[in-house]
Coordinates of N, CA, C and O in Angstrom, one line a residue:
R1 N 87.7 126.7 98.7 CA 87.5 126.0 97.4 C 88.5 126.4 96.4 O 88.6 125.7 95.5
N2 N 89.2 127.3 96.6 CA 90.2 127.4 95.6 C 91.6 126.5 95.8 O 92.4 126.8 95.3
M3 N 91.2 126.1 97.4 CA 92.3 124.7 97.6 C 92.3 123.6 97.6 O 93.2 122.7 98.1
K4 N 91.1 123.5 96.6 CA 90.9 121.9 96.5 C 91.9 120.9 96.1 O 92.2 120.2 96.0
W5 N 92.9 121.5 94.9 CA 93.7 120.8 94.4 C 94.8 120.5 95.2 O 95.5 119.4 95.1
L6 N 95.3 121.6 96.4 CA 95.8 120.9 97.6 C 95.6 119.8 98.4 O 96.5 119.3 98.7
A7 N 94.4 119.8 98.2 CA 93.9 118.6 99.6 C 94.3 117.3 98.6 O 94.4 116.4 98.8
Y8 N 94.1 117.3 97.0 CA 94.0 116.4 96.4 C 95.9 115.7 96.3 O 96.0 114.6 96.4
I9 N 96.3 116.7 96.4 CA 97.8 116.7 95.9 C 98.3 115.7 98.0 O 98.9 115.1 98.0
I10 N 97.9 116.2 98.5 CA 98.2 115.9 100.4 C 97.3 114.4 100.2 O 98.4 114.1 100.8
Y11 N 95.8 114.6 99.9 CA 95.7 112.9 100.1 C 96.3 111.7 98.9 O 96.6 110.8 99.5
G12 N 97.0 112.5 98.2 CA 98.0 111.5 97.1 C 99.1 111.2 97.7 O 99.4 110.1 97.5
L13 N 99.8 112.4 98.4 CA 101.1 111.9 99.1 C 100.7 110.9 100.3 O 101.8 110.0 100.3
W14 N 100.0 111.3 100.9 CA 99.0 110.2 102.1 C 99.2 108.7 101.4 O 99.3 108.0 102.3
L15 N 98.5 109.2 100.7 CA 98.2 107.4 99.7 C 99.6 106.5 99.5 O 99.5 105.7 99.9
L16 N 100.3 107.3 99.0 CA 101.8 106.8 98.1 C 102.3 106.2 100.1 O 103.1 105.6 99.6
I17 N 102.6 107.3 101.0 CA 103.2 107.1 102.0 C 102.7 105.9 103.0 O 103.0 104.7 103.2
L18 N 101.1 105.9 103.0 CA 100.7 104.5 103.4 C 100.7 103.2 102.8 O 101.0 102.2 103.2
I19 N 100.9 103.2 101.2 CA 100.9 102.0 100.6 C 102.5 102.1 100.9 O 102.9 100.4 100.7
S20 N 103.7 102.6 100.6 CA 104.9 102.6 100.8 C 104.9 101.6 102.6 O 105.5 100.6 102.7
L21 N 104.4 102.2 103.6 CA 104.4 101.8 104.8 C 103.6 100.4 104.7 O 104.6 99.2 105.6
L22 N 102.6 99.7 104.2 CA 102.2 98.6 104.2 C 103.2 97.7 103.2 O 103.7 96.4 103.5
A23 N 103.9 98.0 102.1 CA 104.2 97.2 101.8 C 105.8 96.9 102.2 O 106.5 95.8 102.2
T24 N 106.6 98.1 103.0 CA 107.5 97.5 103.9 C 107.3 96.8 104.8 O 108.1 95.5 105.3
T25 N 106.0 96.7 105.5 CA 105.7 96.0 106.5 C 105.7 94.6 106.5 O 106.0 93.6 106.5
A26 N 104.8 94.4 105.4 CA 104.6 93.1 104.6 C 106.2 92.4 104.1 O 105.8 91.2 104.4
D27 N 106.9 93.3 103.6 CA 108.3 92.5 103.1 C 108.7 92.2 104.4 O 109.8 91.2 104.6
Y28 N 108.7 93.0 105.4 CA 109.8 92.8 106.7 C 108.8 91.6 107.9 O 109.7 90.9 107.9
Y29 N 107.6 91.6 107.7 CA 107.0 90.8 108.9 C 106.4 90.0 108.5 O 105.5 88.9 109.0
F30 N 105.8 89.6 107.0 CA 104.6 88.4 106.6 C 105.6 87.9 105.4 O 105.5 86.4 106.0
V31 N 106.4 88.2 104.5 CA 107.3 87.2 103.7 C 108.2 86.4 104.4 O 108.4 85.4 104.2
P32 N 109.0 86.9 105.2 CA 110.3 85.9 105.9 C 109.9 85.0 106.8 O 109.7 83.8 106.7
P33 N 108.6 85.2 107.6 CA 107.7 83.7 108.1 C 107.1 82.9 107.2 O 107.1 81.7 107.2
L34 N 106.3 83.4 106.0 CA 105.8 82.7 105.1 C 107.2 81.9 104.2 O 106.9 80.7 104.3
N35 N 107.9 82.7 104.1 CA 109.0 81.7 103.4 C 109.8 80.6 104.2 O 109.7 79.4 104.1
V36 N 110.1 81.2 105.4 CA 110.5 79.5 106.6 C 109.2 78.5 107.0 O 109.4 77.9 106.7
L37 N 107.9 79.2 107.0 CA 106.7 77.8 107.2 C 107.1 77.4 106.0 O 106.7 75.6 105.7
A38 N 106.6 77.8 104.7 CA 107.1 77.1 103.2 C 108.3 76.2 103.1 O 108.2 75.0 102.9
A39 N 109.3 76.4 103.8 CA 110.5 75.6 103.6 C 110.2 74.9 104.5 O 110.5 73.5 104.3
K40 N 110.1 74.9 105.9 CA 110.0 74.0 107.0 C 109.3 72.8 106.6 O 108.9 71.5 106.9
L41 N 107.7 73.2 105.8 CA 106.9 72.3 105.0 C 106.9 71.6 103.7 O 106.1 70.8 103.7
K42 N 108.1 72.2 103.1 CA 108.7 72.0 102.3 C 107.3 72.1 101.1 O 107.0 71.1 100.2
L43 N 107.0 73.3 101.1 CA 106.0 73.3 100.2 C 106.4 74.2 98.9 O 107.5 74.9 98.9
S44 N 105.9 73.9 97.7 CA 106.4 74.6 96.7 C 105.6 76.1 96.5 O 104.6 76.2 97.4
P45 N 106.3 77.1 96.0 CA 105.4 78.5 96.2 C 104.4 78.3 95.7 O 103.6 78.9 96.0
A46 N 103.6 77.5 94.7 CA 102.5 77.8 94.2 C 101.6 77.3 95.7 O 100.6 77.8 95.6
I47 N 101.9 76.1 95.9 CA 101.1 75.5 97.4 C 101.2 76.8 98.5 O 100.1 76.8 99.0
A48 N 102.3 77.2 98.7 CA 102.6 77.9 99.8 C 101.7 79.5 99.5 O 101.0 79.6 100.4
G49 N 101.5 79.6 98.2 CA 100.7 80.9 98.1 C 99.2 80.8 98.3 O 98.7 81.4 98.8
I50 N 98.8 79.5 97.9 CA 97.2 79.5 97.8 C 96.8 78.8 99.3 O 95.8 78.8 99.6
T51 N 97.7 78.4 100.1 CA 97.4 77.9 101.4 C 98.0 79.1 102.5 O 97.2 80.0 103.1
L52 N 99.6 78.9 102.7 CA 99.5 79.8 104.1 C 99.0 81.3 103.6 O 98.9 82.2 104.3
L53 N 99.8 81.5 102.1 CA 99.4 83.4 101.8 C 98.3 83.5 101.9 O 97.4 84.5 102.5
A54 N 97.2 83.0 101.5 CA 95.9 83.0 101.3 C 95.2 83.3 102.8 O 94.3 84.1 102.9
V55 N 95.7 82.0 103.5 CA 95.0 82.4 105.1 C 95.6 83.4 105.8 O 94.9 84.4 106.5
G56 N 97.1 84.0 105.6 CA 97.4 85.2 106.1 C 96.7 86.5 105.6 O 96.8 87.3 106.3
N57 N 96.4 86.4 104.1 CA 96.2 88.0 103.7 C 94.5 88.0 104.0 O 93.9 88.8 104.1
G58 N 93.8 86.7 103.8 CA 92.5 86.7 103.6 C 92.2 86.5 104.9 O 90.6 87.2 105.3
A59 N 92.5 85.9 106.4 CA 92.1 85.7 107.8 C 91.1 87.2 108.2 O 90.1 86.9 108.4
P60 N 92.0 88.3 108.3 CA 91.3 89.6 108.4 C 90.2 89.8 108.3 O 89.2 90.2 108.3
D61 N 89.9 89.6 106.7 CA 89.0 89.9 106.0 C 87.6 88.9 106.4 O 86.6 89.6 106.5
V62 N 87.8 88.1 106.7 CA 86.8 86.7 106.7 C 86.2 87.3 108.3 O 85.2 86.8 108.5
F63 N 87.6 87.7 109.2 CA 86.9 87.5 110.8 C 86.0 89.0 110.7 O 84.8 89.0 111.3
T64 N 86.6 89.6 110.0 CA 85.5 90.9 109.9 C 84.6 91.0 109.6 O 83.4 91.5 110.1
A65 N 84.4 90.6 108.4 CA 83.1 89.9 108.0 C 82.2 89.4 108.9 O 81.1 89.5 108.8
Y66 N 82.8 88.1 109.5 CA 81.8 87.6 110.3 C 81.6 88.6 111.4 O 80.1 88.4 112.0
A67 N 81.9 89.2 112.2 CA 81.8 89.8 113.2 C 80.5 91.3 112.5 O 80.1 91.4 113.4
A68 N 80.8 91.6 111.7 CA 80.1 92.5 111.2 C 78.8 92.1 110.9 O 77.7 92.6 111.1
I69 N 78.5 91.0 110.2 CA 77.4 90.2 109.9 C 76.8 89.7 110.8 O 75.6 89.8 111.3
R70 N 77.4 89.5 112.1 CA 77.0 88.9 113.2 C 76.3 89.9 114.4 O 75.2 89.8 114.7
H71 N 76.9 90.5 114.2 CA 76.8 91.9 115.1 C 75.9 93.1 114.6 O 75.2 93.3 115.4
A72 N 76.2 93.2 113.2 CA 75.6 94.6 112.8 C 74.5 93.7 111.8 O 73.7 95.0 111.5
D73 N 74.4 92.9 111.6 CA 73.5 92.3 110.5 C 73.0 93.1 109.2 O 72.0 93.6 108.9
D74 N 74.9 93.6 108.6 CA 74.8 94.5 107.6 C 75.3 93.2 106.6 O 76.6 93.8 106.2
F75 N 74.4 92.3 106.3 CA 75.4 91.7 104.8 C 75.3 92.4 103.5 O 76.2 92.5 102.9
P76 N 74.5 93.6 103.0 CA 74.9 94.0 102.1 C 76.2 94.8 102.0 O 77.2 95.0 100.8
L77 N 76.7 95.8 102.6 CA 77.6 96.2 103.1 C 78.8 95.7 103.3 O 79.7 96.0 102.4
Q78 N 78.7 94.3 103.7 CA 80.2 93.7 104.2 C 80.3 93.2 102.9 O 81.2 92.7 102.4
L79 N 79.2 92.3 102.3 CA 79.5 91.9 100.9 C 79.9 92.8 99.7 O 81.1 92.3 99.0
S80 N 79.7 94.2 99.7 CA 79.9 95.0 98.9 C 81.6 95.3 99.2 O 82.4 95.8 98.1
A81 N 81.6 95.5 100.7 CA 83.3 95.9 100.9 C 84.3 94.4 100.6 O 85.2 95.0 99.8
L82 N 83.8 93.5 100.7 CA 84.8 92.2 100.1 C 84.9 92.0 98.5 O 85.7 92.0 98.4
L83 N 83.7 92.5 98.0 CA 83.9 91.8 96.6 C 84.6 93.6 96.4 O 85.4 93.5 95.0
G84 N 84.5 94.8 97.0 CA 85.2 95.7 96.4 C 86.6 95.6 96.7 O 87.3 96.0 95.7
A85 N 86.9 95.2 97.4 CA 88.5 95.1 97.9 C 89.1 93.7 96.8 O 90.3 93.9 96.6
S86 N 88.2 93.0 96.5 CA 88.7 92.0 95.5 C 89.0 92.5 94.4 O 90.0 92.0 93.6
I87 N 87.8 93.2 94.0 CA 88.1 94.1 92.6 C 89.3 94.9 92.8 O 90.2 95.0 91.7
F88 N 89.4 95.7 93.7 CA 90.7 96.8 93.7 C 92.0 95.9 93.5 O 93.0 96.4 92.8
I89 N 92.5 94.8 94.4 CA 93.3 93.9 94.4 C 93.7 93.2 93.2 O 94.9 93.2 92.7
S90 N 92.5 93.0 92.3 CA 92.6 92.4 91.0 C 92.7 93.4 89.8 O 93.3 92.9 89.1
T91 N 92.4 94.5 90.1 CA 92.8 95.5 89.0 C 93.8 96.6 89.4 O 94.7 96.5 88.5
V92 N 93.6 97.3 90.4 CA 94.8 98.2 90.7 C 96.0 97.5 91.5 O 97.3 97.9 90.6
V93 N 95.7 96.6 92.0 CA 97.3 96.2 92.5 C 97.9 95.3 91.6 O 99.2 95.1 91.8
L94 N 96.9 94.5 90.7 CA 97.9 93.4 90.0 C 98.3 94.1 88.7 O 99.2 94.1 88.4
G95 N 97.7 95.1 88.4 CA 97.7 96.5 87.5 C 99.5 96.9 87.8 O 100.2 97.2 87.0
S96 N 99.5 97.4 89.0 CA 100.9 98.6 89.4 C 101.8 97.1 89.3 O 103.0 97.5 89.2
V97 N 101.5 96.0 90.1 CA 102.8 95.1 89.9 C 103.3 94.7 88.7 O 104.2 94.7 88.4
M98 N 102.2 94.7 87.5 CA 102.7 94.2 85.9 C 103.4 95.2 85.6 O 103.9 95.2 84.6
L99 N 103.1 96.8 86.0 CA 103.5 98.0 85.4 C 105.3 97.9 86.2 O 106.0 98.1 85.5
V100 N 105.2 97.7 87.4 CA 106.4 97.8 88.0 C 107.5 96.8 87.9 O 108.6 97.0 87.2
A101 N 107.1 95.5 87.6 CA 107.9 94.2 87.4 C 107.7 94.2 85.6 O 107.3 94.4 84.9
E102 N 109.1 93.2 85.9 CA 109.2 93.1 84.5 C 108.5 91.9 84.1 O 109.5 90.3 84.2
V103 N 107.7 92.0 83.5 CA 106.4 90.9 83.4 C 107.1 90.1 81.6 O 106.4 91.2 80.6
S104 N 106.8 89.3 81.6 CA 107.1 88.4 80.2 C 106.3 87.3 80.2 O 105.8 86.5 81.2
S105 N 106.1 86.6 78.9 CA 105.1 85.4 79.0 C 106.1 84.2 79.4 O 105.5 83.2 80.3
N106 N 107.5 84.3 80.1 CA 108.0 83.4 80.7 C 108.0 83.7 82.4 O 108.3 82.8 83.1
T107 N 107.7 84.8 82.6 CA 107.5 85.1 83.9 C 106.4 84.3 84.6 O 106.4 84.1 85.7
I108 N 105.1 84.4 84.1 CA 103.6 83.8 84.5 C 103.3 83.3 83.4 O 103.1 83.2 82.3
R109 N 103.1 81.8 83.9 CA 102.5 80.6 83.3 C 101.1 81.0 82.4 O 100.3 81.2 83.5
R110 N 100.6 81.0 81.4 CA 99.3 81.4 80.8 C 98.1 80.1 81.7 O 97.3 80.7 81.9
V111 N 98.7 78.5 81.9 CA 97.6 77.8 82.6 C 97.6 78.3 83.9 O 96.5 78.5 84.7
D112 N 98.5 79.0 84.5 CA 98.3 79.6 86.3 C 97.5 81.2 85.9 O 96.1 81.1 86.6
M113 N 97.3 82.0 85.3 CA 96.9 83.1 84.8 C 95.3 82.3 84.6 O 94.5 83.1 85.5
M114 N 95.1 81.9 83.8 CA 93.8 81.4 83.1 C 93.3 80.9 84.4 O 91.8 80.8 84.7
R115 N 93.8 80.0 85.1 CA 93.4 79.2 86.4 C 92.7 80.1 87.5 O 91.6 80.0 87.8
D116 N 93.4 81.1 87.7 CA 93.0 82.2 88.7 C 92.1 83.0 88.4 O 91.1 83.5 88.7
I117 N 92.1 83.3 87.2 CA 91.1 84.2 86.1 C 89.8 83.1 86.2 O 88.7 84.0 86.7
V118 N 89.8 82.0 86.0 CA 88.5 81.4 85.8 C 87.7 81.2 87.5 O 86.6 81.0 87.6
V119 N 88.4 80.9 88.1 CA 88.5 80.8 89.8 C 87.6 81.8 90.3 O 86.9 82.2 90.5
Y120 N 88.3 83.3 89.8 CA 87.7 84.5 90.7 C 86.3 84.6 89.9 O 85.4 84.8 90.2
M121 N 86.2 84.2 88.3 CA 84.7 84.6 87.8 C 84.0 83.5 88.2 O 82.8 84.1 88.4
I122 N 84.4 82.3 88.7 CA 83.1 81.7 89.6 C 82.6 82.0 90.9 O 81.9 81.9 91.0
V123 N 83.9 82.5 91.3 CA 83.2 82.9 93.2 C 82.7 84.7 92.8 O 81.1 84.3 93.3
V124 N 82.7 85.2 91.8 CA 82.0 86.2 91.4 C 80.6 86.2 91.1 O 79.6 86.6 91.8
V125 N 80.5 85.0 90.4 CA 79.1 84.7 89.7 C 78.5 84.0 91.0 O 77.0 84.5 91.2
T126 N 79.2 83.3 91.8 CA 78.6 82.7 93.0 C 78.1 83.7 94.1 O 76.8 83.8 94.5
V127 N 78.8 84.8 94.3 CA 78.4 86.0 94.9 C 77.2 86.8 94.5 O 76.1 87.3 95.2
I128 N 77.1 87.0 93.3 CA 76.0 87.6 92.7 C 75.0 86.9 92.8 O 73.6 87.2 93.4
G129 N 75.4 85.4 92.7 CA 74.0 84.3 92.9 C 73.0 84.5 94.2 O 72.2 84.5 94.4
V130 N 74.3 84.8 95.4 CA 74.0 84.7 96.6 C 73.1 85.9 96.9 O 72.2 85.7 97.8
S131 N 73.3 87.4 96.5 CA 73.1 88.7 96.7 C 71.7 88.9 96.1 O 71.1 89.6 96.5
Y132 N 71.5 87.7 94.8 CA 70.3 88.1 94.3 C 68.9 87.7 95.0 O 68.3 88.8 95.6
D133 N 69.2 86.6 96.1 CA 68.0 86.3 97.0 C 68.6 86.7 98.5 O 67.7 86.7 99.5
G134 N 69.7 86.8 98.6 CA 70.3 87.5 100.0 C 70.3 86.3 100.8 O 70.5 86.2 102.3
K135 N 70.3 84.7 100.3 CA 70.3 83.6 101.2 C 71.2 82.7 100.6 O 71.0 82.4 99.5
V136 N 71.8 81.9 101.6 CA 73.2 81.2 101.1 C 72.4 79.6 101.1 O 72.2 79.1 102.3
R137 N 72.5 79.0 100.3 CA 71.5 77.7 100.1 C 72.4 76.5 100.4 O 73.6 76.9 100.1
D138 N 72.2 75.6 100.7 CA 73.0 74.7 100.9 C 73.7 73.9 100.0 O 75.0 73.8 99.8
F139 N 73.2 73.8 98.4 CA 73.9 73.6 97.6 C 75.1 74.4 97.0 O 76.1 74.1 96.5
V140 N 74.8 75.9 97.2 CA 75.9 76.8 97.1 C 77.1 76.6 98.2 O 78.2 76.7 97.1
E141 N 76.9 76.4 99.7 CA 77.6 76.3 100.4 C 78.9 74.7 99.9 O 80.0 74.4 99.8
C142 N 77.8 73.9 99.3 CA 78.8 72.4 99.0 C 79.2 72.7 97.7 O 80.8 72.1 97.5
S143 N 78.7 73.5 96.9 CA 79.6 73.3 95.5 C 80.7 74.5 95.7 O 81.7 74.2 95.0
R144 N 80.9 75.6 96.8 CA 82.1 76.3 97.2 C 82.9 75.4 97.6 O 84.4 75.6 97.3
C145 N 82.4 74.3 98.4 CA 83.4 73.7 99.2 C 84.3 72.8 98.3 O 85.2 72.6 98.2
C146 N 83.2 72.0 97.1 CA 84.2 71.0 95.9 C 84.7 71.9 95.3 O 86.1 71.5 94.7
H147 N 84.5 73.3 94.8 CA 85.1 74.1 93.8 C 86.4 74.2 94.3 O 87.6 74.2 93.7
H148 N 86.8 74.7 95.8 CA 88.0 75.1 96.3 C 88.6 73.8 96.5 O 90.1 73.9 96.1
R149 N 88.1 73.0 96.8 CA 89.1 71.6 96.9 C 89.4 71.1 95.3 O 90.6 70.9 94.8
C150 N 88.7 71.0 94.7 CA 88.9 70.9 93.1 C 90.2 72.3 92.7 O 91.3 71.6 91.7
W151 N 90.1 73.1 92.6 CA 91.0 74.2 92.5 C 92.4 73.6 93.6 O 93.4 73.7 92.6
F152 N 92.0 73.7 94.6 CA 93.5 73.3 95.5 C 94.1 72.3 94.7 O 95.4 72.0 94.7
L153 N 93.4 70.8 94.3 CA 94.1 69.8 93.8 C 94.9 70.0 92.5 O 95.6 69.7 91.9
F154 N 94.2 70.8 91.9 CA 94.5 71.5 90.1 C 96.0 72.2 90.3 O 96.6 71.8 89.9
V155 N 95.6 72.9 91.5 CA 97.0 73.3 91.7 C 98.4 72.5 91.9 O 99.5 72.6 91.8
C156 N 98.0 71.6 93.1 CA 98.7 70.9 93.6 C 99.4 69.8 92.5 O 100.5 69.9 92.1
V157 N 98.7 69.3 91.3 CA 98.9 68.8 90.2 C 99.8 69.3 89.2 O 100.7 68.9 88.8
L158 N 99.8 70.8 89.2 CA 100.3 71.4 88.1 C 101.5 71.5 88.8 O 102.9 71.8 88.2
A159 N 101.7 71.8 90.3 CA 102.9 71.9 91.3 C 103.8 71.0 91.1 O 104.7 70.9 90.7
V160 N 103.2 69.6 91.1 CA 104.0 68.2 90.9 C 104.6 68.2 89.2 O 105.5 67.6 89.3
A161 N 103.8 68.6 88.3 CA 104.4 68.7 87.2 C 105.4 69.3 86.9 O 105.8 69.1 85.9
M162 N 105.5 70.7 87.3 CA 106.4 71.5 87.3 C 107.8 70.5 87.9 O 108.7 71.1 87.5
L163 N 107.7 69.7 88.9 CA 108.7 69.5 89.5 C 109.8 68.7 88.4 O 109.7 68.0 87.7

């Protein structure tokens, strides 16, 4: 019990090591292929981010969620894991990046930031609505598909307007 502070220090150091390893791995093995694919497909950074980066980053979560729900039938646990991961990324990771990077009004366009915030809020409200009764209705599926397509088109239009 007297050594509890030592455990916190060890866990903190271990967390820093793991985050460093994850960042290094992404920097060496995820970003270069993403840049090559984006260049070969002649994609702007915004389009590459919402397509290739989203698939590469989100695919493991989607397949894990599918397997967990299909085999363990534990929808509430998986839903909370996905929502918790997205909250962690949008608060801790984004906040850390903003603290470390030199962020100014010229770095991030207001329209891009507001677009992503609004999309995230719509997704969270949809998840809350689905989790209220535990069933995904047809209109929810159709609205999510339409919502994603509209968001994709909006990003494409903004990317073309920036050229």
